[in-house]
mmCIF file of C-alpha atoms in Angstrom:
data_model
loop_
_atom_site.group_PDB
_atom_site.id
_atom_site.type_symbol
_atom_site.label_atom_id
_atom_site.label_comp_id
_atom_site.label_asym_id
_atom_site.label_seq_id
_atom_site.Cartn_x
_atom_site.Cartn_y
_atom_site.Cartn_z
ATOM 1 C CA MET A 1 0.000 0.000 0.000
ATOM 2 C CA SER A 2 1.513 3.293 -1.151
ATOM 3 C CA GLU A 3 1.931 6.123 1.249
ATOM 4 C CA GLN A 4 0.047 9.284 0.411
ATOM 5 C CA VAL A 5 2.135 12.446 0.586
ATOM 6 C CA THR A 6 0.480 15.714 1.265
ATOM 7 C CA ILE A 7 2.185 18.910 0.154
ATOM 8 C CA SER A 8 1.261 22.437 0.886
ATOM 9 C CA GLY A 9 0.130 24.964 -1.690
ATOM 10 C CA ALA A 10 3.474 26.740 -1.481
ATOM 11 C CA GLU A 11 5.355 23.492 -2.087
ATOM 12 C CA LEU A 12 3.140 22.746 -5.116
ATOM 13 C CA GLU A 13 3.871 26.135 -6.595
ATOM 14 C CA GLU A 14 7.573 25.595 -5.958
ATOM 15 C CA PHE A 15 7.432 22.218 -7.758
ATOM 16 C CA LYS A 16 5.598 23.737 -10.729
ATOM 17 C CA ALA A 17 8.183 26.498 -10.940
ATOM 18 C CA PHE A 18 10.954 23.908 -10.868
ATOM 19 C CA LYS A 19 9.357 21.953 -13.735
ATOM 20 C CA ALA A 20 8.836 25.150 -15.741
ATOM 21 C CA GLU A 21 12.471 26.189 -15.266
ATOM 22 C CA LYS A 22 13.663 22.734 -16.247
ATOM 23 C CA ALA A 23 11.505 22.821 -19.390
ATOM 24 C CA ARG A 24 12.850 26.285 -20.239
ATOM 25 C CA GLN A 25 16.444 25.123 -19.866
ATOM 26 C CA GLU A 26 15.801 22.048 -22.005
ATOM 27 C CA ALA A 27 14.189 24.195 -24.722
ATOM 28 C CA ALA A 28 17.126 26.619 -24.621
ATOM 29 C CA GLU A 29 19.589 23.748 -24.935
ATOM 30 C CA ALA A 30 17.588 22.332 -27.858
ATOM 31 C CA ARG A 31 17.636 25.696 -29.645
ATOM 32 C CA LYS A 32 21.380 25.998 -29.032
ATOM 33 C CA ALA A 33 21.899 22.526 -30.489
ATOM 34 C CA GLN A 34 19.841 23.531 -33.548
ATOM 35 C CA ARG A 35 21.948 26.666 -34.028
ATOM 36 C CA GLU A 36 25.125 24.629 -33.787
ATOM 37 C CA THR A 37 23.755 22.109 -36.296
ATOM 38 C CA TYR A 38 22.743 24.964 -38.623
ATOM 39 C CA GLN A 39 26.197 26.573 -38.423
ATOM 40 C CA GLN A 40 27.828 23.220 -39.079
ATOM 41 C CA MET A 41 25.660 22.769 -42.198
ATOM 42 C CA VAL A 42 26.606 26.287 -43.388
ATOM 43 C CA ASP A 43 30.311 25.584 -42.836
ATOM 44 C CA GLU A 44 30.156 22.296 -44.726
ATOM 45 C CA GLU A 45 28.181 23.668 -47.679
ATOM 46 C CA LEU A 46 30.405 26.746 -47.976
ATOM 47 C CA ALA A 47 33.511 24.591 -47.867
ATOM 48 C CA ALA A 48 32.082 22.570 -50.762
ATOM 49 C CA ALA A 49 30.541 25.391 -52.853
ATOM 50 C CA VAL A 50 33.090 28.219 -52.717
ATOM 51 C CA PRO A 51 36.053 26.242 -54.149
ATOM 52 C CA GLU A 52 33.850 25.061 -57.023
ATOM 53 C CA LEU A 53 32.687 28.627 -57.714
ATOM 54 C CA ARG A 54 36.266 29.902 -57.592
ATOM 55 C CA ALA A 55 37.264 27.220 -60.074
ATOM 56 C CA LEU A 56 34.320 28.162 -62.304
ATOM 57 C CA SER A 57 35.362 31.830 -62.136
ATOM 58 C CA GLU A 58 38.889 30.917 -63.202
ATOM 59 C CA GLN A 59 37.519 28.823 -66.091
ATOM 60 C CA ILE A 60 35.352 31.729 -67.273
ATOM 61 C CA LYS A 61 38.313 34.105 -67.090
ATOM 62 C CA THR A 62 40.520 31.650 -68.995
ATOM 63 C CA VAL A 63 37.953 31.265 -71.791
ATOM 64 C CA LYS A 64 37.358 35.017 -71.833
ATOM 65 C CA ASP A 65 41.066 35.835 -72.108
ATOM 66 C CA ALA A 66 41.471 33.232 -74.846
ATOM 67 C CA THR A 67 38.493 34.630 -76.793
ATOM 68 C CA PHE A 68 39.806 38.195 -76.674
ATOM 69 C CA GLY A 69 43.276 36.960 -77.561
ATOM 70 C CA ASN A 70 42.052 34.935 -80.528
ATOM 71 C CA PHE A 71 39.961 37.791 -81.895
ATOM 72 C CA ALA A 72 42.860 40.238 -81.607
ATOM 73 C CA ALA A 73 44.224 38.696 -84.789
ATOM 74 C CA VAL A 74 40.775 38.978 -86.382
ATOM 75 C CA LEU A 75 40.676 42.695 -85.555
ATOM 76 C CA ASP A 76 44.141 43.185 -87.045
ATOM 77 C CA MET A 77 42.967 41.458 -90.217
ATOM 78 C CA LYS A 78 39.841 43.644 -90.248
ATOM 79 C CA ALA A 79 42.034 46.760 -90.126
ATOM 80 C CA GLU A 80 44.034 45.457 -93.087
ATOM 81 C CA VAL A 81 40.900 44.630 -95.071
ATOM 82 C CA VAL A 82 39.192 47.998 -94.564
ATOM 83 C CA GLY A 83 42.447 49.927 -94.722
ATOM 84 C CA PHE A 84 42.314 51.619 -91.317
ATOM 85 C CA LYS A 85 42.051 50.855 -87.621
ATOM 86 C CA GLU A 86 38.959 52.043 -85.805
ATOM 87 C CA ASP A 87 40.406 54.135 -82.983
ATOM 88 C CA GLY A 88 37.960 54.830 -80.181
ATOM 89 C CA GLN A 89 35.708 51.902 -81.002
ATOM 90 C CA TYR A 90 35.045 49.961 -77.810
ATOM 91 C CA SER A 91 32.918 47.099 -79.130
ATOM 92 C CA HIS A 92 33.048 44.821 -82.144
ATOM 93 C CA THR A 93 30.363 42.427 -83.351
ATOM 94 C CA PHE A 94 31.210 39.418 -85.506
ATOM 95 C CA THR A 95 28.704 37.287 -87.424
ATOM 96 C CA ASN A 96 29.459 34.077 -89.305
ATOM 97 C CA SER A 97 28.784 33.559 -93.002
ATOM 98 C CA ASP A 98 25.330 32.004 -92.686
ATOM 99 C CA SER A 99 24.264 34.459 -89.936
ATOM 100 C CA SER A 100 23.663 31.718 -87.393
ATOM 101 C CA LEU A 101 26.266 32.753 -84.800
ATOM 102 C CA ARG A 102 27.131 36.165 -83.458
ATOM 103 C CA LEU A 103 29.696 37.376 -80.943
ATOM 104 C CA THR A 104 30.201 40.843 -79.456
ATOM 105 C CA LEU A 105 33.446 41.761 -77.734
ATOM 106 C CA GLY A 106 33.615 45.085 -75.961
ATOM 107 C CA VAL A 107 35.009 47.202 -73.177
ATOM 108 C CA ASN A 108 32.860 49.284 -70.853
ATOM 109 C CA THR A 109 34.275 52.791 -70.418
ATOM 110 C CA VAL A 110 33.837 55.743 -68.092
ATOM 111 C CA ASP A 111 33.986 59.209 -69.642
ATOM 112 C CA GLY A 112 36.979 61.337 -68.751
ATOM 113 C CA TRP A 113 38.384 64.651 -70.013
ATOM 114 C CA THR A 114 41.615 66.609 -69.785
ATOM 115 C CA ASP A 115 41.688 70.239 -68.642
ATOM 116 C CA MET A 116 41.698 71.339 -72.299
ATOM 117 C CA ALA A 117 37.978 70.580 -72.366
ATOM 118 C CA GLU A 118 37.412 73.706 -70.252
ATOM 119 C CA ALA A 119 39.215 75.800 -72.868
ATOM 120 C CA GLY A 120 36.973 74.389 -75.569
ATOM 121 C CA ILE A 121 33.859 75.044 -73.492
ATOM 122 C CA ALA A 122 34.953 78.639 -72.931
ATOM 123 C CA MET A 123 35.427 79.082 -76.704
ATOM 124 C CA VAL A 124 31.946 77.662 -77.348
ATOM 125 C CA ARG A 125 30.482 80.005 -74.749
ATOM 126 C CA ARG A 126 32.142 83.052 -76.344
ATOM 127 C CA TYR A 127 30.866 82.012 -79.746
ATOM 128 C CA LEU A 128 27.342 81.545 -78.426
ATOM 129 C CA GLU A 129 27.355 84.879 -76.623
ATOM 130 C CA SER A 130 28.079 86.556 -79.925
ATOM 131 C CA LEU A 131 24.945 84.951 -81.358
ATOM 132 C CA ALA A 132 22.473 85.686 -78.576
ATOM 133 C CA THR A 133 20.745 88.618 -80.208
ATOM 134 C CA ASP A 134 17.085 87.539 -80.153
ATOM 135 C CA ASP A 135 14.764 84.852 -78.737
ATOM 136 C CA LYS A 136 15.576 82.416 -81.539
ATOM 137 C CA THR A 137 19.322 82.532 -81.048
ATOM 138 C CA ALA A 138 18.852 82.572 -77.254
ATOM 139 C CA ALA A 139 17.030 79.224 -77.551
ATOM 140 C CA LEU A 140 19.953 77.880 -79.615
ATOM 141 C CA VAL A 141 22.432 79.019 -76.976
ATOM 142 C CA LYS A 142 20.394 77.294 -74.280
ATOM 143 C CA ALA A 143 20.239 74.041 -76.292
ATOM 144 C CA VAL A 144 23.979 74.022 -76.950
ATOM 145 C CA MET A 145 24.927 74.775 -73.363
ATOM 146 C CA LYS A 146 22.652 71.964 -72.238
ATOM 147 C CA LEU A 147 24.821 69.590 -74.277
ATOM 148 C CA LEU A 148 27.817 70.874 -72.332
ATOM 149 C CA SER A 149 26.236 70.264 -68.918
ATOM 150 C CA LYS A 150 28.242 68.009 -66.604
ATOM 151 C CA ASP A 151 27.223 65.032 -64.505
ATOM 152 C CA ARG A 152 27.667 64.693 -60.737
ATOM 153 C CA GLN A 153 31.280 63.640 -61.223
ATOM 154 C CA GLY A 154 31.981 66.808 -63.183
ATOM 155 C CA ASN A 155 32.313 65.050 -66.552
ATOM 156 C CA LEU A 156 30.828 65.890 -69.907
ATOM 157 C CA ASN A 157 28.692 63.321 -71.693
ATOM 158 C CA ALA A 158 30.564 61.971 -74.732
ATOM 159 C CA SER A 159 27.405 61.281 -76.729
ATOM 160 C CA LYS A 160 26.232 64.860 -76.185
ATOM 161 C CA VAL A 161 29.574 66.164 -77.416
ATOM 162 C CA LEU A 162 29.022 64.166 -80.620
ATOM 163 C CA GLN A 163 25.671 65.941 -81.029
ATOM 164 C CA LEU A 164 27.479 69.223 -80.469
ATOM 165 C CA GLN A 165 29.978 68.324 -83.194
ATOM 166 C CA LYS A 166 27.126 67.808 -85.656
ATOM 167 C CA MET A 167 25.710 71.225 -84.759
ATOM 168 C CA ALA A 168 29.135 72.805 -85.223
ATOM 169 C CA GLU A 169 29.575 71.197 -88.645
ATOM 170 C CA ASP A 170 26.113 72.365 -89.711
ATOM 171 C CA SER A 171 26.933 75.918 -88.597
ATOM 172 C CA ARG A 172 30.100 75.985 -90.776
ATOM 173 C CA ASP A 173 31.517 78.477 -88.307
ATOM 174 C CA GLU A 174 35.274 77.917 -87.941
ATOM 175 C CA GLN A 175 35.378 79.216 -84.363
ATOM 176 C CA PHE A 176 32.570 76.889 -83.284
ATOM 177 C CA ILE A 177 34.098 73.906 -85.124
ATOM 178 C CA GLU A 178 37.536 74.546 -83.602
ATOM 179 C CA ALA A 179 36.092 74.838 -80.086
ATOM 180 C CA VAL A 180 34.261 71.526 -80.368
ATOM 181 C CA LYS A 181 37.359 69.911 -81.854
ATOM 182 C CA ILE A 182 39.342 70.942 -78.780
ATOM 183 C CA ILE A 183 36.681 69.399 -76.529
ATOM 184 C CA ARG A 184 36.653 66.148 -78.494
ATOM 185 C CA GLU A 185 40.447 65.863 -78.496
ATOM 186 C CA SER A 186 40.460 66.212 -74.696
ATOM 187 C CA TYR A 187 38.336 63.066 -74.343
ATOM 188 C CA GLN A 188 40.166 60.442 -72.245
ATOM 189 C CA PRO A 189 37.841 57.538 -71.408
ATOM 190 C CA THR A 190 38.864 55.017 -68.776
ATOM 191 C CA GLU A 191 38.350 51.362 -69.647
ATOM 192 C CA THR A 192 36.644 49.355 -66.910
ATOM 193 C CA ARG A 193 35.472 45.827 -67.736
ATOM 194 C CA ARG A 194 35.649 43.750 -70.874
ATOM 195 C CA TYR A 195 32.467 41.945 -71.838
ATOM 196 C CA ILE A 196 31.415 39.175 -74.194
ATOM 197 C CA ARG A 197 27.976 38.497 -75.647
ATOM 198 C CA ALA A 198 27.319 35.334 -77.617
ATOM 199 C CA GLN A 199 24.155 34.628 -79.610
ATOM 200 C CA TYR A 200 22.814 31.975 -81.953
ATOM 201 C CA ARG A 201 19.829 31.593 -84.245
ATOM 202 C CA ASP A 202 17.095 29.563 -82.555
ATOM 203 C CA GLU A 203 14.835 27.678 -84.984
ATOM 204 C CA SER A 204 12.279 27.083 -82.212
ATOM 205 C CA THR A 205 11.650 30.839 -81.970
ATOM 206 C CA GLY A 206 11.329 31.589 -85.664
ATOM 207 C CA ASN A 207 15.088 31.749 -86.186
ATOM 208 C CA ALA A 208 15.416 34.745 -83.862
ATOM 209 C CA TRP A 209 18.662 35.529 -82.094
ATOM 210 C CA ARG A 210 18.951 33.946 -78.646
ATOM 211 C CA SER A 211 21.560 35.005 -76.110
ATOM 212 C CA ILE A 212 23.771 32.384 -74.498
ATOM 213 C CA PRO A 213 23.648 33.018 -70.712
ATOM 214 C CA LEU A 214 27.206 33.680 -69.575
ATOM 215 C CA SER A 215 26.500 34.998 -66.078
ATOM 216 C CA ILE A 216 25.791 32.713 -63.138
ATOM 217 C CA THR A 217 22.559 34.639 -62.549
ATOM 218 C CA ASP A 218 21.018 33.659 -65.878
ATOM 219 C CA VAL A 219 22.278 30.151 -66.606
ATOM 220 C CA ASP A 220 19.128 28.485 -65.267
ATOM 221 C CA LEU A 221 16.698 30.454 -67.429
ATOM 222 C CA LEU A 222 14.247 28.039 -69.006
ATOM 223 C CA PRO A 223 14.026 28.369 -72.809
ATOM 224 C CA GLU A 224 10.237 28.743 -72.717
ATOM 225 C CA ASN A 225 10.565 31.632 -70.252
ATOM 226 C CA GLU A 226 13.418 33.412 -72.001
ATOM 227 C CA THR A 227 12.609 36.300 -74.294
ATOM 228 C CA ALA A 228 14.540 36.177 -77.537
ATOM 229 C CA PRO A 229 16.466 39.434 -78.119
ATOM 230 C CA GLU A 230 15.903 41.696 -81.058
ATOM 231 C CA PRO A 231 18.265 40.991 -83.984
ATOM 232 C CA ASP A 232 20.283 44.156 -83.419
ATOM 233 C CA ALA A 233 19.929 44.488 -79.656
ATOM 234 C CA GLU A 234 23.377 45.479 -78.381
ATOM 235 C CA ALA A 235 22.507 47.159 -75.085
ATOM 236 C CA GLU A 236 25.214 46.800 -72.465
ATOM 237 C CA GLY A 237 24.729 45.031 -69.190
ATOM 238 C CA THR A 238 22.600 42.127 -70.469
ATOM 239 C CA GLY A 239 22.520 38.706 -68.870
ATOM 240 C CA ALA A 240 24.822 37.451 -71.597
ATOM 241 C CA GLU A 241 27.642 39.613 -70.330
ATOM 242 C CA ALA A 242 30.730 37.882 -68.981
ATOM 243 C CA ALA A 243 32.696 40.301 -66.813
ATOM 244 C CA GLU A 244 36.080 39.757 -65.205
#
């Protein structure tokens, strides 16, 4: 026959508190064990993934260097065929004979200018001030000076300077033409990253050009979800870009 033990209300509350504290400690230990298991999984997966990704990066760089190196001879031959070398051209697109493969090699650049650009801008400003005689010429002055506006880094926009050159040529004014020439000659772009875009004709999409994904972000694009590029789409920064 078991002996019946009677405990007081205070003792019961103390026992309940003890059980609650024990349960809390066990839960805390379980969470700590889960965190340790999680960190161990992260360590193991990183140790496996990062070396493979580094190796992949080296393979991409090797292929990229080889492609640029191989096409250097092609560009030299192109200069011989056309009779001149295209200075200042930062991208070249090559298409095979049956127009089924296409490759673009290029270099991204950041605009830069020597201090002579300021002299050219001053000459343009003097020329424009001599023209500002009525509302019509004032509007022209405003349009031209807008082309000479600088960005936040204090640089001119090269494409706007090309527009300015066209305006100068149309004006046939020697002072204006000389000023713009000085600005153009002060252009010193800085090369940043080389890029490669590769495309092929895809019969399943009506023989449209399809980009070959060369970035790790885009390699898992499903064909049915990928939008075929326009035949002459050459915009920079696409998913087919392979940067160093």
